[in-house]
mmCIF file of C-alpha atoms and ligand atoms in Angstrom:
data_model
loop_
_atom_site.group_PDB
_atom_site.id
_atom_site.type_symbol
_atom_site.label_atom_id
_atom_site.label_comp_id
_atom_site.label_asym_id
_atom_site.label_seq_id
_atom_site.Cartn_x
_atom_site.Cartn_y
_atom_site.Cartn_z
ATOM 1 C CA MET A 1 107.424 114.555 85.051
ATOM 2 C CA THR A 2 105.203 112.227 82.743
ATOM 3 C CA ARG A 3 101.095 112.416 83.429
ATOM 4 C CA ALA A 4 101.049 109.035 85.014
ATOM 5 C CA GLN A 5 104.059 110.183 87.501
ATOM 6 C CA LEU A 6 101.945 112.863 88.259
ATOM 7 C CA ASP A 7 98.507 111.329 88.436
ATOM 8 C CA LYS A 8 99.716 109.207 91.015
ATOM 9 C CA GLN A 9 100.967 110.078 94.664
ATOM 10 C CA PRO A 10 103.970 107.449 95.695
ATOM 11 C CA ALA A 11 101.961 106.354 98.625
ATOM 12 C CA GLU A 12 99.237 104.919 95.726
ATOM 13 C CA VAL A 13 102.146 103.567 93.928
ATOM 14 C CA SER A 14 103.540 101.444 96.426
ATOM 15 C CA ALA A 15 100.005 100.538 97.842
ATOM 16 C CA MET A 16 99.208 99.207 94.107
ATOM 17 C CA PHE A 17 102.450 97.307 94.123
ATOM 18 C CA ASP A 18 101.671 95.595 97.750
ATOM 19 C CA LYS A 19 98.383 94.328 96.433
ATOM 20 C CA VAL A 20 99.810 92.762 92.572
ATOM 21 C CA ALA A 21 103.143 91.574 94.709
ATOM 22 C CA ASP A 22 101.887 87.681 95.290
ATOM 23 C CA ARG A 23 101.454 87.434 91.341
ATOM 24 C CA TYR A 24 103.738 89.942 90.021
ATOM 25 C CA ASP A 25 106.559 87.357 88.653
ATOM 26 C CA LEU A 26 103.773 85.324 87.329
ATOM 27 C CA LEU A 27 102.231 88.245 85.486
ATOM 28 C CA ASN A 28 105.752 89.548 84.285
ATOM 29 C CA ASP A 29 106.181 86.353 82.538
ATOM 30 C CA ALA A 30 102.956 86.046 80.819
ATOM 31 C CA LEU A 31 102.556 89.762 79.684
ATOM 32 C CA SER A 32 106.377 89.579 78.303
ATOM 33 C CA LEU A 33 106.077 85.996 77.105
ATOM 34 C CA GLY A 34 109.062 85.371 78.792
ATOM 35 C CA MET A 35 110.904 87.946 76.976
ATOM 36 C CA ASP A 36 111.439 89.673 80.400
ATOM 37 C CA ARG A 37 114.261 86.483 81.422
ATOM 38 C CA LEU A 38 116.185 87.357 78.134
ATOM 39 C CA TRP A 39 116.023 91.229 78.903
ATOM 40 C CA ARG A 40 117.306 90.638 82.677
ATOM 41 C CA LYS A 41 120.357 88.561 81.090
ATOM 42 C CA VAL A 42 121.057 91.442 79.129
ATOM 43 C CA VAL A 43 120.962 93.697 82.219
ATOM 44 C CA ALA A 44 123.280 91.332 84.571
ATOM 45 C CA GLY A 45 126.159 91.522 81.593
ATOM 46 C CA ALA A 46 125.698 95.176 81.390
ATOM 47 C CA VAL A 47 126.050 95.249 85.213
ATOM 48 C CA GLY A 48 128.875 93.270 85.119
ATOM 49 C CA ALA A 49 129.168 92.489 88.637
ATOM 50 C CA GLU A 50 132.143 90.635 90.149
ATOM 51 C CA ALA A 51 132.837 88.603 93.742
ATOM 52 C CA GLY A 52 133.293 91.219 95.985
ATOM 53 C CA ASP A 53 131.540 94.367 94.550
ATOM 54 C CA LEU A 54 128.514 95.236 95.985
ATOM 55 C CA VAL A 55 125.316 96.541 93.780
ATOM 56 C CA LEU A 56 122.303 98.880 94.358
ATOM 57 C CA ASP A 57 118.931 97.241 92.654
ATOM 58 C CA LEU A 58 116.510 99.996 93.461
ATOM 59 C CA ALA A 59 112.691 99.698 92.720
ATOM 60 C CA ALA A 60 113.800 95.719 93.389
ATOM 61 C CA GLY A 61 110.302 94.828 93.812
ATOM 62 C CA THR A 62 110.420 90.850 94.608
ATOM 63 C CA GLY A 63 113.964 90.360 93.984
ATOM 64 C CA THR A 64 113.824 88.842 90.474
ATOM 65 C CA SER A 65 115.592 91.819 88.884
ATOM 66 C CA SER A 66 118.673 91.584 91.853
ATOM 67 C CA ARG A 67 119.325 87.804 91.645
ATOM 68 C CA ALA A 68 121.106 87.883 88.339
ATOM 69 C CA PHE A 69 123.812 90.005 89.975
ATOM 70 C CA THR A 70 124.993 87.745 92.525
ATOM 71 C CA THR A 71 125.853 84.865 90.132
ATOM 72 C CA ALA A 72 129.115 85.308 90.061
ATOM 73 C CA GLY A 73 129.744 86.185 93.774
ATOM 74 C CA ALA A 74 129.003 90.150 93.870
ATOM 75 C CA ARG A 75 126.454 90.930 97.056
ATOM 76 C CA CYS A 76 123.466 92.824 96.012
ATOM 77 C CA VAL A 77 120.907 94.888 97.963
ATOM 78 C CA ALA A 78 117.448 94.968 96.640
ATOM 79 C CA CYS A 79 116.182 97.947 97.810
ATOM 80 C CA ASP A 80 112.226 99.232 97.122
ATOM 81 C CA PHE A 81 109.342 101.097 99.200
ATOM 82 C CA SER A 82 106.648 98.435 98.605
ATOM 83 C CA LEU A 83 106.384 96.045 101.934
ATOM 84 C CA GLY A 84 104.484 93.573 100.143
ATOM 85 C CA MET A 85 107.307 93.356 97.224
ATOM 86 C CA LEU A 86 109.729 93.060 99.484
ATOM 87 C CA ARG A 87 107.726 90.423 101.450
ATOM 88 C CA VAL A 88 107.497 88.213 98.684
ATOM 89 C CA GLY A 89 111.175 88.704 97.897
ATOM 90 C CA ALA A 90 112.218 87.790 100.887
ATOM 91 C CA SER A 91 110.399 84.674 101.256
ATOM 92 C CA GLN A 92 112.814 83.199 98.852
ATOM 93 C CA PRO A 93 115.914 84.292 100.474
ATOM 94 C CA ALA A 94 119.452 83.972 98.930
ATOM 95 C CA PRO A 95 123.033 84.313 100.630
ATOM 96 C CA LEU A 96 124.363 87.295 98.691
ATOM 97 C CA LEU A 97 121.148 89.373 98.492
ATOM 98 C CA ARG A 98 119.661 91.608 101.159
ATOM 99 C CA PHE A 99 116.090 93.227 100.961
ATOM 100 C CA VAL A 100 115.964 96.791 102.073
ATOM 101 C CA ALA A 101 113.176 98.796 102.742
ATOM 102 C CA GLY A 102 113.818 102.702 100.992
ATOM 103 C CA ASP A 103 112.860 105.127 98.991
ATOM 104 C CA ALA A 104 114.230 106.197 95.804
ATOM 105 C CA LEU A 105 114.138 109.972 96.513
ATOM 106 C CA ALA A 106 116.227 109.595 99.986
ATOM 107 C CA LEU A 107 117.906 106.658 99.746
ATOM 108 C CA PRO A 108 118.932 105.225 103.337
ATOM 109 C CA PHE A 109 123.067 104.437 102.052
ATOM 110 C CA ARG A 110 125.518 106.658 102.528
ATOM 111 C CA ASP A 111 127.275 108.424 99.865
ATOM 112 C CA GLY A 112 129.877 106.245 97.265
ATOM 113 C CA ALA A 113 128.373 102.973 98.819
ATOM 114 C CA PHE A 114 128.016 101.072 95.673
ATOM 115 C CA ARG A 115 130.124 99.984 92.667
ATOM 116 C CA ALA A 116 127.026 99.660 90.463
ATOM 117 C CA VAL A 117 123.606 100.884 90.728
ATOM 118 C CA THR A 118 120.775 99.734 88.593
ATOM 119 C CA VAL A 119 116.916 99.645 88.284
ATOM 120 C CA SER A 120 114.962 97.778 86.035
ATOM 121 C CA PHE A 121 111.305 98.810 85.102
ATOM 122 C CA GLY A 122 111.218 100.770 87.884
ATOM 123 C CA LEU A 123 112.221 104.346 87.424
ATOM 124 C CA ARG A 124 109.364 104.855 85.256
ATOM 125 C CA ASN A 125 107.083 104.471 88.706
ATOM 126 C CA VAL A 126 108.734 106.990 90.535
ATOM 127 C CA ALA A 127 107.599 110.345 91.409
ATOM 128 C CA ASP A 128 110.696 112.498 90.284
ATOM 129 C CA THR A 129 113.049 111.104 87.814
ATOM 130 C CA GLY A 130 115.628 113.082 88.118
ATOM 131 C CA GLN A 131 115.653 113.129 92.139
ATOM 132 C CA ALA A 132 115.954 109.324 91.785
ATOM 133 C CA LEU A 133 118.796 109.524 89.243
ATOM 134 C CA ARG A 134 120.643 112.301 91.377
ATOM 135 C CA GLU A 135 120.141 110.010 94.606
ATOM 136 C CA LEU A 136 121.665 107.237 92.384
ATOM 137 C CA LEU A 137 124.621 109.320 91.409
ATOM 138 C CA ARG A 138 125.165 110.077 95.259
ATOM 139 C CA VAL A 139 125.312 106.665 96.587
ATOM 140 C CA THR A 140 127.639 105.061 93.508
ATOM 141 C CA ARG A 141 131.489 105.260 94.082
ATOM 142 C CA PRO A 142 133.300 107.633 91.585
ATOM 143 C CA GLY A 143 133.623 106.060 88.450
ATOM 144 C CA GLY A 144 131.201 103.368 89.314
ATOM 145 C CA LYS A 145 128.396 102.805 86.852
ATOM 146 C CA LEU A 146 124.626 103.312 86.384
ATOM 147 C CA VAL A 147 122.429 100.738 84.326
ATOM 148 C CA ILE A 148 118.624 101.409 83.627
ATOM 149 C CA CYS A 149 116.470 98.976 81.916
ATOM 150 C CA GLU A 150 113.248 100.363 81.132
ATOM 151 C CA PHE A 151 110.109 99.999 78.613
ATOM 152 C CA SER A 152 110.668 102.556 75.807
ATOM 153 C CA HIS A 153 109.463 103.594 72.122
ATOM 154 C CA LEU A 154 110.082 101.932 69.071
ATOM 155 C CA PRO A 155 111.949 104.215 66.708
ATOM 156 C CA ALA A 156 109.648 103.015 63.945
ATOM 157 C CA ARG A 157 107.039 104.745 63.853
ATOM 158 C CA PRO A 158 104.118 102.273 62.400
ATOM 159 C CA LEU A 159 105.403 99.737 64.725
ATOM 160 C CA ASN A 160 105.122 102.051 67.233
ATOM 161 C CA ALA A 161 101.770 102.795 66.765
ATOM 162 C CA LEU A 162 100.882 99.314 66.232
ATOM 163 C CA TYR A 163 102.835 98.765 69.801
ATOM 164 C CA GLU A 164 100.837 101.482 71.804
ATOM 165 C CA GLN A 165 97.487 99.719 70.330
ATOM 166 C CA TYR A 166 98.742 96.492 72.234
ATOM 167 C CA LEU A 167 99.426 98.575 74.973
ATOM 168 C CA THR A 168 96.081 100.587 75.226
ATOM 169 C CA ARG A 169 93.633 97.862 74.486
ATOM 170 C CA VAL A 170 95.290 94.525 74.644
ATOM 171 C CA LEU A 171 97.695 94.382 77.551
ATOM 172 C CA PRO A 172 95.023 95.731 80.210
ATOM 173 C CA LEU A 173 92.340 93.003 79.183
ATOM 174 C CA VAL A 174 94.629 90.329 79.435
ATOM 175 C CA ALA A 175 95.851 91.584 82.695
ATOM 176 C CA ARG A 176 92.983 91.964 84.387
ATOM 177 C CA ARG A 177 91.835 88.952 83.794
ATOM 178 C CA LEU A 178 95.270 87.176 85.400
ATOM 179 C CA SER A 179 95.689 89.784 88.030
ATOM 180 C CA GLY A 180 92.350 91.013 88.959
ATOM 181 C CA ASN A 181 93.535 94.287 89.376
ATOM 182 C CA ALA A 182 92.664 96.659 86.442
ATOM 183 C CA GLU A 183 93.922 99.827 87.834
ATOM 184 C CA ALA A 184 97.763 98.093 88.263
ATOM 185 C CA TYR A 185 97.636 97.274 84.664
ATOM 186 C CA ASP A 186 96.045 100.491 83.272
ATOM 187 C CA TYR A 187 98.777 102.372 85.014
ATOM 188 C CA LEU A 188 101.339 100.244 83.391
ATOM 189 C CA ALA A 189 100.062 100.927 79.983
ATOM 190 C CA GLU A 190 99.399 104.753 80.768
ATOM 191 C CA SER A 191 103.256 104.942 82.107
ATOM 192 C CA ILE A 192 105.216 103.051 79.611
ATOM 193 C CA ARG A 193 102.795 105.499 76.898
ATOM 194 C CA ASP A 194 104.104 108.792 78.722
ATOM 195 C CA TRP A 195 107.842 107.718 79.213
ATOM 196 C CA PRO A 196 110.434 109.705 77.589
ATOM 197 C CA ALA A 197 112.060 107.860 74.352
ATOM 198 C CA GLN A 198 115.552 106.709 74.773
ATOM 199 C CA ARG A 199 117.344 109.938 73.533
ATOM 200 C CA GLU A 200 115.407 112.035 75.937
ATOM 201 C CA LEU A 201 116.182 109.759 78.517
ATOM 202 C CA ALA A 202 119.529 109.761 78.244
ATOM 203 C CA ALA A 203 119.473 113.497 78.160
ATOM 204 C CA ARG A 204 117.796 113.501 81.646
ATOM 205 C CA ILE A 205 120.804 110.859 82.949
ATOM 206 C CA VAL A 206 123.308 113.595 81.696
ATOM 207 C CA GLU A 207 121.305 116.240 83.390
ATOM 208 C CA ALA A 208 121.453 114.488 86.651
ATOM 209 C CA GLY A 209 125.582 114.325 86.818
ATOM 210 C CA TRP A 210 125.930 111.316 85.005
ATOM 211 C CA LEU A 211 129.092 110.848 82.139
ATOM 212 C CA ALA A 212 129.066 108.772 78.834
ATOM 213 C CA VAL A 213 125.762 107.713 78.551
ATOM 214 C CA THR A 214 125.087 105.226 75.964
ATOM 215 C CA TRP A 215 121.975 102.497 75.337
ATOM 216 C CA LYS A 216 120.822 99.763 73.552
ATOM 217 C CA ASN A 217 117.448 98.710 72.430
ATOM 218 C CA LEU A 218 115.957 95.174 72.952
ATOM 219 C CA SER A 219 113.045 93.668 71.300
ATOM 220 C CA LEU A 220 112.871 96.575 68.336
ATOM 221 C CA GLY A 221 112.813 99.009 71.439
ATOM 222 C CA VAL A 222 110.230 97.722 73.461
ATOM 223 C CA VAL A 223 112.566 97.760 76.185
ATOM 224 C CA ALA A 224 116.170 100.386 76.274
ATOM 225 C CA VAL A 225 119.147 99.663 78.414
ATOM 226 C CA HIS A 226 120.787 102.870 79.423
ATOM 227 C CA GLN A 227 124.540 103.049 80.686
ATOM 228 C CA ALA A 228 126.456 105.531 82.027
ATOM 229 C CA ARG A 229 129.578 106.571 84.717
ATOM 230 C CA ARG A 230 129.829 108.400 87.588
ATOM 231 C CA PRO A 231 132.938 110.996 86.821
ATOM 232 C CA GLY A 232 135.570 109.789 88.311
HETATM 233 C C1 SAM B 1 107.694 97.298 88.088
HETATM 234 S S1 SAM B 1 107.921 96.528 89.688
HETATM 235 C C2 SAM B 1 110.191 96.405 89.196
HETATM 236 C C3 SAM B 1 110.166 95.601 90.054
HETATM 237 C C4 SAM B 1 111.295 94.856 89.477
HETATM 238 N N1 SAM B 1 112.685 95.417 89.461
HETATM 239 C C5 SAM B 1 111.678 93.851 88.117
HETATM 240 O O1 SAM B 1 112.507 94.376 87.353
HETATM 241 O O2 SAM B 1 110.664 92.794 88.597
HETATM 242 C C6 SAM B 1 108.532 98.284 90.135
HETATM 243 C C7 SAM B 1 109.012 98.989 91.371
HETATM 244 O O3 SAM B 1 108.969 100.302 91.681
HETATM 245 C C8 SAM B 1 109.212 100.358 93.015
HETATM 246 N N2 SAM B 1 108.607 101.648 93.171
HETATM 247 C C9 SAM B 1 108.239 102.643 92.915
HETATM 248 N N3 SAM B 1 108.562 104.102 93.347
HETATM 249 C C10 SAM B 1 109.367 103.831 94.378
HETATM 250 C C11 SAM B 1 109.910 104.820 95.328
HETATM 251 N N4 SAM B 1 109.657 105.623 94.926
HETATM 252 N N5 SAM B 1 111.294 104.121 95.778
HETATM 253 C C12 SAM B 1 111.567 102.759 95.810
HETATM 254 N N6 SAM B 1 110.679 101.751 95.177
HETATM 255 C C13 SAM B 1 109.819 102.384 94.162
HETATM 256 C C14 SAM B 1 107.908 99.901 93.362
HETATM 257 O O4 SAM B 1 107.307 99.639 94.739
HETATM 258 C C15 SAM B 1 107.836 98.217 92.692
HETATM 259 O O5 SAM B 1 108.082 97.272 93.259
#
């Protein structure tokens, strides 16, 4: 577990997201300089959901990550444990999208229910990464797909050092001004710094029982998209 995962109880994490829910999407766009839209397109391409598919978007928050999976006619379940985030999402309903309250550590779905499962910018916030990856495996049908989109680390060391300075000094300052919630965005910076690098996350995915893990860096490694398959 990372330090950020150890420092925060699940109830504190969900309360923190409840508090930022109203401004969450606005801040995402501002802090990523709009890059989040591009990252989400890559994730939707990796999931490749087609009409008739059922996709689970875990830690879906307001459902911004989920909407892209329904454009070709697939249905998507957006699951999160912050009722505040779900409420904001459900205020903009979409025909193929269903919001469900649930904990990543004990998912309220039957075994093998989904063709694909995905998490965008949420696995880092879950208290036990291994347990969440095992729960995702359980609810995926044999041969189904996992796609994880998460902040990561820049392979070039000097660039990564600069990026860490941005995370520590600039991001919390800007976020504090825009959101008025210092705690949430100090935690964001800390949780990104502590998160395992690309290769280590791939090893954890394999440990949880997934096969054929690959990853792709976006924006020089600021974000990494990992993919894997449930054994058939
Ligand atoms: C940074 S937001 C990501 C939201 C969305 N996926 C996106 O891309 O914008 C992280 C989400 O993870 C959720 N989360 C953290 N731990 C969770 C858990 N154990 N079970 C369900 N959701 C969880 C939080 O409530 C929050 O909405």
